[in-house]
Short mmCIF file of C-alpha atoms and ligand atoms in Angstrom, two decimals:
data_model
loop_
_atom_site.label_atom_id
_atom_site.label_comp_id
_atom_site.label_asym_id
_atom_site.label_seq_id
_atom_site.Cartn_x
_atom_site.Cartn_y
_atom_site.Cartn_z
CA MET A 125 0.00 0.00 0.00
CA SER A 126 1.10 3.53 -0.73
CA VAL A 127 0.59 4.91 2.79
CA ASP A 128 2.45 3.54 5.81
CA LEU A 129 2.45 6.50 8.19
CA ALA A 130 -0.28 7.82 10.49
CA VAL A 131 -0.61 11.00 12.51
CA VAL A 132 -2.46 10.38 15.77
CA PRO A 133 -3.47 13.58 17.55
CA VAL A 134 -3.67 13.00 21.32
CA ALA A 135 -3.14 16.50 22.70
CA GLY A 136 -6.75 17.34 23.63
CA ARG A 137 -7.44 18.00 27.30
CA GLY A 138 -10.46 15.72 27.65
CA THR A 139 -12.47 18.32 29.57
CA ARG A 140 -15.73 16.52 28.84
CA LEU A 141 -14.45 13.59 30.91
CA LEU A 142 -13.46 15.44 34.08
CA PRO A 143 -12.60 14.50 36.78
CA LEU A 144 -11.48 11.21 35.17
CA THR A 145 -9.02 13.01 32.92
CA LYS A 146 -7.62 15.45 35.46
CA SER A 147 -4.28 13.66 35.73
CA GLN A 148 -4.50 10.95 33.04
CA PRO A 149 -4.93 11.26 29.29
CA LYS A 150 -8.35 10.25 27.95
CA GLU A 151 -6.46 8.16 25.38
CA MET A 152 -5.23 5.95 28.25
CA LEU A 153 -8.67 5.25 29.72
CA ALA A 154 -9.58 1.58 29.92
CA VAL A 155 -12.10 0.23 27.45
CA GLY A 156 -12.48 -3.38 28.55
CA ALA A 157 -8.98 -4.79 29.07
CA LYS A 158 -6.91 -2.27 27.09
CA PRO A 159 -6.41 1.50 26.99
CA VAL A 160 -7.96 3.37 24.06
CA THR A 161 -4.67 4.23 22.40
CA GLN A 162 -3.58 0.58 22.20
CA TYR A 163 -6.69 -0.28 20.17
CA VAL A 164 -5.90 2.62 17.83
CA ALA A 165 -2.29 1.47 17.36
CA GLU A 166 -3.35 -2.17 16.81
CA GLU A 167 -5.99 -1.14 14.26
CA LEU A 168 -3.42 0.93 12.36
CA GLU A 169 -0.76 -1.79 12.47
CA GLN A 170 -3.24 -4.31 11.04
CA SER A 171 -3.87 -1.82 8.23
CA GLY A 172 -0.22 -1.72 7.17
CA ILE A 173 0.83 1.39 9.09
CA ASN A 174 4.27 1.00 10.65
CA ARG A 175 5.13 4.57 11.59
CA MET A 176 2.89 6.45 14.01
CA VAL A 177 3.40 10.10 14.83
CA PHE A 178 1.62 10.97 18.07
CA VAL A 179 0.96 14.67 18.54
CA THR A 180 1.01 14.99 22.31
CA GLY A 181 0.69 17.76 24.86
CA PRO A 182 1.03 18.39 28.60
CA GLY A 183 0.37 15.36 30.82
CA LYS A 184 0.41 12.78 28.03
CA GLN A 185 3.60 10.88 28.97
CA ALA A 186 1.60 7.80 29.99
CA ILE A 187 0.98 7.17 26.26
CA GLU A 188 4.72 7.09 25.52
CA ASN A 189 5.36 4.82 28.51
CA HIS A 190 2.67 2.43 27.35
CA PHE A 191 4.35 1.73 24.01
CA ASP A 192 7.90 1.41 25.37
CA PRO A 193 8.99 -2.24 25.75
CA ASP A 194 9.30 -2.92 29.46
CA THR A 195 12.01 -5.59 29.83
CA GLU A 196 12.06 -5.28 33.64
CA LEU A 197 8.38 -6.11 33.83
CA ILE A 198 8.87 -9.09 31.52
CA THR A 199 11.75 -10.41 33.66
CA ALA A 200 9.70 -9.93 36.83
CA LEU A 201 6.71 -11.82 35.38
CA ARG A 202 9.03 -14.71 34.45
CA GLU A 203 10.69 -14.71 37.87
CA TYR A 204 7.37 -14.86 39.70
CA GLY A 205 6.08 -17.65 37.47
CA GLN A 206 3.45 -15.42 35.85
CA GLU A 207 4.30 -16.41 32.26
CA ASP A 208 0.58 -16.55 31.46
CA LEU A 209 0.51 -12.75 31.66
CA LEU A 210 3.28 -12.25 29.08
CA GLU A 211 0.77 -12.51 26.24
CA SER A 212 -0.88 -9.30 27.40
CA LEU A 213 2.37 -7.50 26.51
CA ASP A 214 2.59 -8.87 22.95
CA PHE A 215 1.56 -5.47 21.55
CA GLU A 216 4.99 -4.14 22.64
CA ARG A 217 6.53 -6.22 19.87
CA MET A 218 4.46 -4.79 17.00
CA ASP A 219 6.68 -3.77 14.12
CA VAL A 220 5.99 -0.06 14.57
CA ASP A 221 8.14 3.05 14.95
CA TYR A 222 6.55 5.44 17.44
CA ILE A 223 7.40 9.10 17.00
CA TYR A 224 6.27 11.78 19.42
CA THR A 225 5.95 15.46 18.71
CA ARG A 226 4.26 18.19 20.74
CA GLN A 227 1.48 20.64 20.17
CA GLY A 228 2.85 23.46 22.31
CA ARG A 229 -0.38 25.44 22.31
CA GLN A 230 -3.93 24.09 22.24
CA LEU A 231 -5.13 25.71 19.04
CA GLY A 232 -7.36 22.92 17.74
CA LEU A 233 -7.27 19.68 15.76
CA GLY A 234 -6.14 21.32 12.52
CA HIS A 235 -3.21 22.93 14.31
CA ALA A 236 -2.30 19.61 16.02
CA ILE A 237 -1.98 17.95 12.61
CA LEU A 238 0.07 20.84 11.27
CA CYS A 239 2.51 20.21 14.16
CA ALA A 240 3.34 16.84 12.52
CA ARG A 241 4.40 18.47 9.24
CA PRO A 242 8.17 18.46 9.93
CA VAL A 243 8.00 14.69 10.54
CA VAL A 244 5.61 13.81 7.70
CA GLY A 245 7.18 15.95 4.98
CA GLU A 246 5.83 15.35 1.47
CA GLN A 247 4.32 11.89 1.91
CA SER A 248 0.63 11.00 2.06
CA PHE A 249 -0.58 9.98 5.50
CA VAL A 250 -3.45 8.68 7.59
CA VAL A 251 -5.00 10.72 10.39
CA ALA A 252 -6.47 8.57 13.18
CA LEU A 253 -8.04 10.48 16.06
CA GLY A 254 -6.58 8.98 19.23
CA ASP A 255 -9.82 9.07 21.23
CA SER A 256 -11.90 6.93 18.86
CA ILE A 257 -11.95 3.16 18.37
CA ILE A 258 -13.49 1.74 15.20
CA GLY A 259 -15.26 -1.60 15.54
CA VAL A 260 -15.51 -3.79 18.64
CA HIS A 261 -11.94 -4.59 19.73
CA ALA A 262 -10.76 -2.44 16.79
CA GLN A 263 -11.28 -5.21 14.23
CA SER A 264 -11.79 -2.72 11.39
CA GLN A 265 -10.79 -2.67 7.72
CA ILE A 266 -11.68 0.98 7.29
CA VAL A 267 -8.14 2.40 7.08
CA LYS A 268 -7.19 -0.20 4.45
CA ASP A 269 -10.32 0.71 2.48
CA LEU A 270 -9.54 4.44 2.72
CA ILE A 271 -6.00 3.91 1.42
CA GLN A 272 -7.16 1.64 -1.40
CA LEU A 273 -9.69 4.19 -2.65
CA PHE A 274 -7.17 7.02 -2.18
CA ASP A 275 -4.78 5.13 -4.50
CA SER A 276 -7.27 3.91 -7.10
CA GLU A 277 -9.07 7.27 -7.45
CA LYS A 278 -5.92 9.37 -7.06
CA ALA A 279 -7.85 11.43 -4.53
CA ASP A 280 -6.53 14.33 -2.45
CA GLY A 281 -8.30 13.03 0.63
CA VAL A 282 -10.54 10.14 1.70
CA ILE A 283 -12.56 10.19 4.92
CA ALA A 284 -14.54 7.60 6.91
CA PHE A 285 -18.15 8.49 7.73
CA GLU A 286 -20.91 7.09 9.90
CA THR A 287 -24.59 7.98 9.82
CA VAL A 288 -25.64 9.63 13.07
CA PRO A 289 -29.09 10.60 14.42
CA ARG A 290 -30.10 14.07 13.18
CA GLU A 291 -29.80 15.70 16.63
CA GLU A 292 -26.14 14.59 16.84
CA VAL A 293 -24.89 16.40 13.70
CA VAL A 294 -23.97 19.35 15.95
CA ARG A 295 -21.03 17.30 17.35
CA TYR A 296 -19.29 16.34 14.10
CA GLY A 297 -17.89 17.33 10.72
CA ILE A 298 -20.79 16.68 8.32
CA ALA A 299 -20.63 15.76 4.62
CA ASP A 300 -22.33 17.63 1.83
CA VAL A 301 -22.41 14.93 -0.87
CA ARG A 302 -21.76 15.81 -4.52
CA THR A 303 -22.13 12.39 -6.17
CA ASN A 304 -22.81 8.87 -4.97
CA HIS A 305 -20.91 5.86 -6.27
CA GLU A 306 -21.38 2.21 -5.39
CA ASP A 307 -19.64 2.15 -2.02
CA TRP A 308 -18.21 5.64 -1.73
CA PHE A 309 -19.17 9.23 -2.50
CA GLU A 310 -17.53 12.49 -3.52
CA LEU A 311 -17.83 15.51 -1.28
CA ALA A 312 -19.09 18.92 -2.38
CA ASP A 313 -18.18 20.31 1.04
CA LEU A 314 -17.55 19.42 4.69
CA ILE A 315 -19.09 21.49 7.47
CA GLU A 316 -17.86 21.47 11.07
CA LYS A 317 -20.62 21.00 13.64
CA PRO A 318 -23.55 22.54 11.71
CA SER A 319 -26.90 23.25 13.36
CA VAL A 320 -29.58 20.59 12.87
CA ALA A 321 -31.47 22.95 10.53
CA GLU A 322 -28.45 23.73 8.35
CA SER A 323 -26.92 20.27 8.22
CA PRO A 324 -26.60 18.98 4.64
CA SER A 325 -26.74 15.29 5.71
CA ARG A 326 -26.41 12.91 8.66
CA LEU A 327 -23.01 11.63 7.49
CA ALA A 328 -20.50 12.42 10.24
CA VAL A 329 -16.69 12.21 10.01
CA ALA A 330 -15.70 9.02 11.83
CA ALA A 331 -12.19 9.83 13.09
CA ARG A 332 -10.15 8.29 10.22
CA TYR A 333 -8.79 10.15 7.16
CA VAL A 334 -6.10 9.85 4.45
CA PHE A 335 -4.50 12.94 2.91
CA ARG A 336 -1.93 14.10 0.46
CA ALA A 337 0.70 16.33 2.07
CA SER A 338 -0.95 19.30 0.33
CA ILE A 339 -3.45 19.38 3.25
CA PHE A 340 -0.63 21.05 5.24
CA ASP A 341 -0.69 24.07 2.89
CA TYR A 342 -4.41 24.46 3.56
CA LEU A 343 -3.98 23.98 7.30
CA SER A 344 -1.28 26.64 7.42
CA LYS A 345 -3.70 29.11 5.80
CA THR A 346 -6.72 28.20 7.95
CA ASP A 347 -7.90 30.75 10.52
CA ALA A 348 -9.61 29.82 13.77
CA GLY A 349 -13.17 28.62 13.13
CA LYS A 350 -15.77 26.84 15.28
CA GLY A 351 -14.92 27.04 18.98
CA ASN A 352 -12.14 29.50 18.10
CA GLU A 353 -9.99 26.52 17.03
CA ILE A 354 -8.08 25.84 13.80
CA GLN A 355 -10.32 23.16 12.31
CA LEU A 356 -9.16 20.32 10.06
CA THR A 357 -12.65 20.42 8.53
CA ASP A 358 -12.15 24.02 7.33
CA ALA A 359 -8.85 23.09 5.63
CA ILE A 360 -10.58 20.16 3.87
CA SER A 361 -13.38 22.47 2.76
CA ALA A 362 -10.82 24.93 1.31
CA MET A 363 -9.09 22.05 -0.49
CA ILE A 364 -12.41 21.08 -2.13
CA ARG A 365 -13.14 24.71 -3.10
CA ASP A 366 -9.77 24.75 -4.87
CA GLY A 367 -10.76 21.73 -6.97
CA GLY A 368 -9.30 19.07 -4.66
CA ARG A 369 -10.97 15.68 -4.87
CA VAL A 370 -12.15 14.50 -1.46
CA LEU A 371 -14.07 11.22 -1.15
CA GLY A 372 -16.01 9.53 1.64
CA ILE A 373 -16.53 5.89 2.61
CA PRO A 374 -19.32 4.91 5.00
CA LEU A 375 -18.36 2.52 7.80
CA ALA A 376 -19.54 -1.03 7.04
CA THR A 377 -23.00 -1.98 8.32
CA GLY A 378 -22.67 -3.01 11.94
CA GLU A 379 -19.24 -1.37 12.28
CA ARG A 380 -19.39 1.20 15.01
CA ARG A 381 -17.24 4.08 16.09
CA PHE A 382 -16.63 4.35 19.81
CA ASP A 383 -15.98 7.94 20.78
CA ILE A 384 -14.11 8.15 24.07
CA GLY A 385 -14.69 11.88 24.39
CA ASN A 386 -17.81 12.05 26.55
CA PHE A 387 -19.31 9.94 29.34
CA PRO A 388 -22.39 8.41 27.63
CA SER A 389 -20.36 7.10 24.73
CA TYR A 390 -17.41 6.06 26.95
CA PHE A 391 -19.75 4.03 29.18
CA ARG A 392 -21.33 2.39 26.12
CA ALA A 393 -17.90 1.50 24.75
CA PHE A 394 -16.71 -0.01 28.04
CA PHE A 395 -19.91 -2.05 28.38
CA GLU A 396 -19.74 -3.34 24.79
CA PHE A 397 -16.06 -4.36 25.04
CA ALA A 398 -16.60 -5.95 28.47
CA ILE A 399 -19.53 -8.14 27.33
CA GLN A 400 -17.51 -9.17 24.26
CA ASP A 401 -14.25 -9.76 26.11
CA PRO A 402 -12.80 -13.14 25.01
CA GLN A 403 -11.92 -14.13 28.59
CA TYR A 404 -14.48 -12.44 30.84
CA GLY A 405 -17.29 -11.58 28.39
CA GLN A 406 -19.59 -14.49 29.19
CA MET A 407 -19.29 -14.01 32.92
CA PHE A 408 -19.85 -10.27 32.65
CA SER A 409 -22.86 -10.64 30.30
CA LYS A 410 -24.46 -13.04 32.76
CA PHE A 411 -23.87 -10.56 35.57
CA ALA A 412 -25.29 -7.67 33.49
CA ARG A 413 -28.41 -9.64 32.49
CA GLU A 414 -29.09 -10.73 36.07
CA ARG A 415 -28.49 -7.27 37.44
CA LEU A 416 -30.80 -5.58 34.92
CA HIS A 417 -33.47 -8.20 35.52
CA GLU A 418 -33.19 -7.62 39.26
CA MET A 419 -33.54 -3.86 38.74
CA ASP A 420 -36.59 -4.36 36.48
CA THR A 421 -38.37 -6.56 38.98
CA HIS A 422 -37.74 -4.10 41.81
CA GLU A 423 -39.13 -1.11 39.92
C1 G1P B 174 -13.37 16.21 15.61
C2 G1P B 174 -13.55 16.82 14.22
C3 G1P B 174 -14.94 16.49 13.68
C4 G1P B 174 -15.13 14.98 13.71
C5 G1P B 174 -14.92 14.46 15.13
C6 G1P B 174 -15.04 12.95 15.22
O1 G1P B 174 -14.21 16.89 16.52
O2 G1P B 174 -13.37 18.22 14.29
O3 G1P B 174 -15.05 16.97 12.37
O4 G1P B 174 -16.42 14.63 13.23
O5 G1P B 174 -13.64 14.83 15.61
O6 G1P B 174 -14.29 12.26 14.33
P1 G1P B 174 -13.98 16.87 18.13
O7 G1P B 174 -14.56 15.56 18.59
O8 G1P B 174 -12.52 16.99 18.34
O9 G1P B 174 -14.77 18.04 18.63
#
């Protein structure tokens, strides 16, 4: 595949998850048995990405520590006869180069991606938002599909979308569709967090993108937009206005995006991953069923 590098922005403060995120990054919160960021890295690695540029900020060192191989821990597990736990550290051996760069000032998602420019240079790259998991246990093909379409259509950008309820368009970048093809569409525009009345569709950006390096030129010319932040969406919109070809792929039916940016969707994600956990899922599902039944009968 033509793209083997991803930029993973993880600098956001996670204010919608306070107090949980006061001293730990939201990207390190547990979803079932793993932290969010490990699912993101595993998904990317399975999609052929072997260089990941994390754009970090204050208080995010736990992410770097998580991906460092910990030989002392491995030796200790062996010494104490806990070899059965070694498997849980297999992710440390993924064939991936981790690169960390900082977003010195919190000026928005678009600005965070621009901070990766000196590392990315002129190559095309994936953007994977570090607080979103695609598919239960991150078993998703979406990044592969984005790259394939990006190559075959010689696009300037390809973005993953999911259909959201109308009242939720206010939380996402929303597609204005120009033309529909069999399993993808071309964008006429992309609008960041429109009002329900003004939203051109219910197709919301689902945290995964592929771009040519030319997106950096647009980002560097983008002024602060919604929320007084430099928005990636506005740079994409400018690229389209200039004749750039930006395409969208809907997530496969049944493939869900888990947004670890607010409590309702974090709780849903944890629950879903816990009931589908290979080791503890059955036990936990039984507990959940019994507990809900008990609550129903006491109402
Ligand atoms: C960001 C993007 C938005 C996108 C969303 C989820 O918003 O700006 O376009 O739909 O991620 O992928 P945020 O959640 O950072 O407010």
